Coordinates of C-alpha atoms in Angstrom, one line a residue:
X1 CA -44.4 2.5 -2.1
X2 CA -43.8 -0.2 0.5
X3 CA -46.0 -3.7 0.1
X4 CA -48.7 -2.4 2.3
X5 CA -49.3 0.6 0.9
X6 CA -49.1 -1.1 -2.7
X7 CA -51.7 -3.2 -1.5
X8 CA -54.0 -0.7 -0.3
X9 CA -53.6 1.2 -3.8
X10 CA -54.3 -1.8 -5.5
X11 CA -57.4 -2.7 -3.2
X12 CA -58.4 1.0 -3.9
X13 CA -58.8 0.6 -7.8
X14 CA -61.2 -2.1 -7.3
X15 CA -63.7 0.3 -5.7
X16 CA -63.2 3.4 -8.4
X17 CA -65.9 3.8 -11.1
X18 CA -63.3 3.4 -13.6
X19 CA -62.9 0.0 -14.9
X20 CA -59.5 -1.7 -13.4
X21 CA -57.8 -3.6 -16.9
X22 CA -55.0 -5.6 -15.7
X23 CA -52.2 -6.3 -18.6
X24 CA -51.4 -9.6 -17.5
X25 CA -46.9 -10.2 -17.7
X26 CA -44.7 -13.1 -17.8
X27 CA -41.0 -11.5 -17.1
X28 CA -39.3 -8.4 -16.3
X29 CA -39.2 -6.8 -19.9
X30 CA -43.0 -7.6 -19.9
X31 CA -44.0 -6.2 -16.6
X32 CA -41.7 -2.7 -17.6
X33 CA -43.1 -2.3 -20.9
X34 CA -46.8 -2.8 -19.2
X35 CA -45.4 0.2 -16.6
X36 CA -43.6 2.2 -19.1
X37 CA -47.1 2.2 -21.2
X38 CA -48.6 3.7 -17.8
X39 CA -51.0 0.7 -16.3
X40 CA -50.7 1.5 -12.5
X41 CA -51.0 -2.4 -12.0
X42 CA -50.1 -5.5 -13.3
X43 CA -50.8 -9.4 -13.0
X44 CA -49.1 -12.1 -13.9
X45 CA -50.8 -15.2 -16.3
X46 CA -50.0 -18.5 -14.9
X47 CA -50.0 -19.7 -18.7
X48 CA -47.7 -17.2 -19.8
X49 CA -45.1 -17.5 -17.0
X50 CA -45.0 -21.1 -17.3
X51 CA -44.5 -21.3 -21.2
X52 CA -41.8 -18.3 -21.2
X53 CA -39.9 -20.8 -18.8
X54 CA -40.7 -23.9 -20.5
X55 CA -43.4 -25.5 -18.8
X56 CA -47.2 -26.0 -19.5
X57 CA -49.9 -24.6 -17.3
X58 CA -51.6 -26.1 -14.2
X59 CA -48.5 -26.1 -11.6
X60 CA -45.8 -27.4 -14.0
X61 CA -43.8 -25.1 -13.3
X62 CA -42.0 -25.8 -9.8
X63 CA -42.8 -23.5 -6.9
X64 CA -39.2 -22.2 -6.7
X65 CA -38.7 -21.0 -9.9
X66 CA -42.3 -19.0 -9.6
X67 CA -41.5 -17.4 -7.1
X68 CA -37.7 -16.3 -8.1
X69 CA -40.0 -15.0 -11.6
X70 CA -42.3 -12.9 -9.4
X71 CA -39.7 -11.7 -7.2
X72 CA -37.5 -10.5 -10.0
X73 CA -41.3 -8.7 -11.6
X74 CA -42.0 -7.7 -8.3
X75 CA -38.4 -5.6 -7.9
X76 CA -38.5 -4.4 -11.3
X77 CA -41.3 -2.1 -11.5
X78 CA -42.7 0.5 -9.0
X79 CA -46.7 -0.7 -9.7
X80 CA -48.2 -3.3 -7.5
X81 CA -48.3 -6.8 -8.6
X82 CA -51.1 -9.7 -8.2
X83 CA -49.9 -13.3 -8.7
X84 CA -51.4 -15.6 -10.6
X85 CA -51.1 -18.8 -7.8
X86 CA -53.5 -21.4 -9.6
X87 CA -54.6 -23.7 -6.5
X88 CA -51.8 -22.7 -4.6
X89 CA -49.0 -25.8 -5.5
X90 CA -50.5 -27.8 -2.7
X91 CA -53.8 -29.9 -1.0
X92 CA -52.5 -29.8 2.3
X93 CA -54.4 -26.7 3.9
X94 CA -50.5 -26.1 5.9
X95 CA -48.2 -26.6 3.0
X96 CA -51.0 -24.0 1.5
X97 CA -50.3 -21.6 4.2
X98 CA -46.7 -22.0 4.1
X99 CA -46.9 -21.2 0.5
X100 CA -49.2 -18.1 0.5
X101 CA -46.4 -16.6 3.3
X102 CA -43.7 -17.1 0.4
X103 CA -45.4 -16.0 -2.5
X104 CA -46.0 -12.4 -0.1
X105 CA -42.4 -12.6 1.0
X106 CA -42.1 -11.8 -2.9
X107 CA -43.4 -8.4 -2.4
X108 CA -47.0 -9.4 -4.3
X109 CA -50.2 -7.7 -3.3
X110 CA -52.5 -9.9 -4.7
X111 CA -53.3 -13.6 -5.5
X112 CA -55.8 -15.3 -7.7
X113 CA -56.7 -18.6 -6.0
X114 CA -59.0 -21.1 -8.1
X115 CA -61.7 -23.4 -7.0
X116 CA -61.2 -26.2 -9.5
X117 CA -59.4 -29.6 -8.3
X118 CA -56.2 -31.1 -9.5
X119 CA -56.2 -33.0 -12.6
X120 CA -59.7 -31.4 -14.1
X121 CA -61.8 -33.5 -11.2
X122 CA -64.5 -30.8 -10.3
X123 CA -64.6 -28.1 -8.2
X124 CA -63.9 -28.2 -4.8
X125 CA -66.8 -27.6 -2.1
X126 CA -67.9 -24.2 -1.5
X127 CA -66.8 -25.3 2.4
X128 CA -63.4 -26.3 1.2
X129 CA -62.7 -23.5 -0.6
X130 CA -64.1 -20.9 2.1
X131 CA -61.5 -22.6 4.2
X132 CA -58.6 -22.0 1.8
X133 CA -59.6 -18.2 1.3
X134 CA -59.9 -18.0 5.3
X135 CA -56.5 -19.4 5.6
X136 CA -55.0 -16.8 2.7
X137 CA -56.6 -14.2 4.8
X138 CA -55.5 -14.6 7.8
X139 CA -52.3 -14.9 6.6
X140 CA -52.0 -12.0 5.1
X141 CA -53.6 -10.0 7.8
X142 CA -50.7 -11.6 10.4
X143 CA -48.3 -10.4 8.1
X144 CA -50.1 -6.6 8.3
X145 CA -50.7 -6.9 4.2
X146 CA -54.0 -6.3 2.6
X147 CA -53.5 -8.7 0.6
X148 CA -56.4 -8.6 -2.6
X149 CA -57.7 -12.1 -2.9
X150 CA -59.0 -12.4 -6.4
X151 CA -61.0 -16.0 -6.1
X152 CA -61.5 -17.5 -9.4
X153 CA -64.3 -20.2 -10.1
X154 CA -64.1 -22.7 -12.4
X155 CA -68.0 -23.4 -13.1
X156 CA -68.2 -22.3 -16.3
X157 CA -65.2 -24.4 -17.0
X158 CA -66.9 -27.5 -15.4
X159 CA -69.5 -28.6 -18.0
X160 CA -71.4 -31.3 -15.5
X161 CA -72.7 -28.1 -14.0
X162 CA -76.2 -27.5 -15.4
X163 CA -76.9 -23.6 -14.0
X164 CA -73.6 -22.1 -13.8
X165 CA -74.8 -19.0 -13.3
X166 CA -77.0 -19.6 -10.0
X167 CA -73.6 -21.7 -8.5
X168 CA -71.4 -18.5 -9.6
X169 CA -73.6 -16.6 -7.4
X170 CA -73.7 -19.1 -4.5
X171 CA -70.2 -19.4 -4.6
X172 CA -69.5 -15.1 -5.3
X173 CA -71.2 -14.5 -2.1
X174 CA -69.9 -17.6 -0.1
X175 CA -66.3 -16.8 -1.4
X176 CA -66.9 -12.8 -0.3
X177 CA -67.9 -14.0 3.4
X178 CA -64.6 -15.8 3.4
X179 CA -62.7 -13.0 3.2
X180 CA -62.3 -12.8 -0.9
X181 CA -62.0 -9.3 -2.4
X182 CA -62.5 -10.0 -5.9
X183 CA -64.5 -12.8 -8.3
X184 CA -63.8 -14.0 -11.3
X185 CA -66.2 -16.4 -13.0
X186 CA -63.5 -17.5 -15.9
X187 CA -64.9 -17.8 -18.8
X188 CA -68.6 -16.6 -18.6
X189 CA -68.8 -15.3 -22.1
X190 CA -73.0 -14.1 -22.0
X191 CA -73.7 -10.7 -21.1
X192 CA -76.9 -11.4 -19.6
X193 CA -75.5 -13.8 -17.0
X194 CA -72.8 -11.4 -16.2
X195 CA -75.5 -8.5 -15.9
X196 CA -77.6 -10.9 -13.2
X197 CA -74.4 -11.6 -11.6
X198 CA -73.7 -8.2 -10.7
X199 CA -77.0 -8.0 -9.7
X200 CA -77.1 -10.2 -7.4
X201 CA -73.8 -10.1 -5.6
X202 CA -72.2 -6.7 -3.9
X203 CA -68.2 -8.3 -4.1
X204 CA -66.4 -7.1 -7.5
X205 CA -66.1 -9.1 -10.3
X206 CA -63.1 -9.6 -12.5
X207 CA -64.1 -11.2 -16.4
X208 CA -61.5 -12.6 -18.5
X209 CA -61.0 -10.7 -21.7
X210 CA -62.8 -11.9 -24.6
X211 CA -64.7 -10.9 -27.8
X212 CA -68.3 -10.8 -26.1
X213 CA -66.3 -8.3 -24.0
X214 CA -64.8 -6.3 -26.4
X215 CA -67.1 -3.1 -25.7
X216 CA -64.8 -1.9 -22.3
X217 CA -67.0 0.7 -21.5
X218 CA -70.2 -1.4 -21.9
X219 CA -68.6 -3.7 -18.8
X220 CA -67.3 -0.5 -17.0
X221 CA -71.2 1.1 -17.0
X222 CA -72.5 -2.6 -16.2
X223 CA -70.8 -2.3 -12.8
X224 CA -67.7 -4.8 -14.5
X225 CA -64.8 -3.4 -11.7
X226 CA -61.6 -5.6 -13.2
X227 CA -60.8 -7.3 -16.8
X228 CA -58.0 -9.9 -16.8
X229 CA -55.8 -10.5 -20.2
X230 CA -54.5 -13.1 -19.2
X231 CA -52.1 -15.1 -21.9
X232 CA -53.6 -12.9 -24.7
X233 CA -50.2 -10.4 -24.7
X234 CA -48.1 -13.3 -24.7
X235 CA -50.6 -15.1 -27.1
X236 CA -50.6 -11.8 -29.2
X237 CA -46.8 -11.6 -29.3
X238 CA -46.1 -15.1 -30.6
X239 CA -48.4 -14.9 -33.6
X240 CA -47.1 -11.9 -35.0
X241 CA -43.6 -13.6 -34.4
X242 CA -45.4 -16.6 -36.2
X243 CA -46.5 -15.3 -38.9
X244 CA -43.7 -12.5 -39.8
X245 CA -41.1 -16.1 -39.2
X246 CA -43.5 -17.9 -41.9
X247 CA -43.3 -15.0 -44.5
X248 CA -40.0 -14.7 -44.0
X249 CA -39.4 -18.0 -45.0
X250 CA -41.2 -17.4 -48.0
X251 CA -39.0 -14.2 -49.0
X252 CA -42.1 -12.0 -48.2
X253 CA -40.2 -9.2 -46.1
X254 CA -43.8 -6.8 -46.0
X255 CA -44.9 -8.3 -42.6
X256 CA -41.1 -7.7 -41.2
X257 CA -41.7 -3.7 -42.0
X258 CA -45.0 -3.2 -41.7
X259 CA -44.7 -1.7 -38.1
X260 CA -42.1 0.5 -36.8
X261 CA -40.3 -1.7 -34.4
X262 CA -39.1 -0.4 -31.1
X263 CA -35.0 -0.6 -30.7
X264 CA -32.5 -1.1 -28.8
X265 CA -32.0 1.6 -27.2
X266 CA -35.8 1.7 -26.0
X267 CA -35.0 -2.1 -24.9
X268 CA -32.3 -0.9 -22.8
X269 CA -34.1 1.9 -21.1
X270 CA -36.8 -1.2 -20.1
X271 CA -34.3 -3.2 -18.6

């Protein structure tokens, strides 16, 4: 499929009944093993990109070398990808714009763009950000791309904010005026507040995947349209590394067999 088309598939399973799970990768091997599994889209974590390169989260990792990761993801699988961008590596509303028009250059189909400001200062206005996802729009449409434009707020992140629930709304249905596709209230953990945030917004909504989630089809009959993973492969990967390392150093060899490992030759059909 060419970008546009990608794009339009990918926009197309946020409107199917089915619930869109999104396996989110950090590399090449990641992103083909997601494929090879038979997910027909994939993200990419901002925290697991950055640590598999050797940088912390929140735009340590330098623009360049984000994009040359996605661009390799992007080439090496035939699913569509959405890109993690955090707040977009800059302030400036036309270094922004410049770098929405590389990240697409990449080949990605969607971004996820957060409302939170740099350093853990608050959220940006709902007017600021409207301008941001405005911007990100019209880029995309100049460049004849669909472009899904997941926009992630930060309120339940931002504990000075009393009713997060009642801003998530305000800024779900601000953020869908602006030309946003997709929202995703990061960490709202309550099923009740999720419920009344599906009631009282139209755009889709994307939750992160955790515990009070577990029950898929629960979220997927609740109107839930996309779940996010996002470092929890990565997350899930290390630990059993971890703790097979520390038994091992122990002379316990149980944890080491326990599973079938896959093998080479499966590792070279992935790459």
């Amino acid at each position: 499929m060419l970008q546009y088309e990608k794009a339009n598939y990918f926009r197309d399973q946020h409107n199917s009944p089915k619930l869109l799970m999104l396996p989110n990768v950090w590399d090449v091997m990641s992103a083909k093993l997601m494929e090879s599994v038979g997910f027909h889209s994939l993200a990419t974590a901002s925290v697991a990109l950055a640590a598999a390169n050797g940088y912390p989260d929140d735009q340590h990792i330098p623009l360049e070398l984000l994009l040359q990761q996605v661009s390799k993801i992007v080439r090496s699988v035939s699913v569509p990808v959405s890109v993690d961008f955090e707040r977009g590596y800059s302030n400036n509303l036309s270094e922004l714009q410049d770098n929405v028009k590389r990240l697409m250059d990449t080949g990605a189909i969607g971004i996820n763009i957060e409302d939170s400001e740099a350093g853990g200062k608050g959220l940006k206005s709902i007017a600021e950000q409207c301008k941001i996802l405005e911007m990100i729009r019209k880029v995309a449409n100049d460049q004849g791309i669909n472009l899904v434009i997941n926009a992630r707020t930060d309120v339940y992140l931002n504990r000075q904010i009393k009713q997060p629930v009642a801003e998530a709304i305000k800024r779900a249905k601000a953020y869908g005026d602006a030309g946003a596709d997709c929202f995703y209230p990061i960490l709202i953990s309550r099923m009740d507040e999720l419920e009344t945030l599906v009631k009282e917004t139209s755009i889709p909504i994307n939750v992160l995947m955790i515990k009070p989630f577990a029950n898929l089809l629960q979220l997927e009959q609740l109107g839930i349209k996309r779940v996010s993973l996002g470092p929890g492969m990565l997350n899930y990967a290390i630990t059993k590394m971890q703790n097979v390392a520390k038994a091992l150093r122990e002379y316990d060899t149980k944890g080491y067999f326990d599973e079938e490992s896959v093998n080479t030759a499966f590792l070279n059909q992935l790459i």
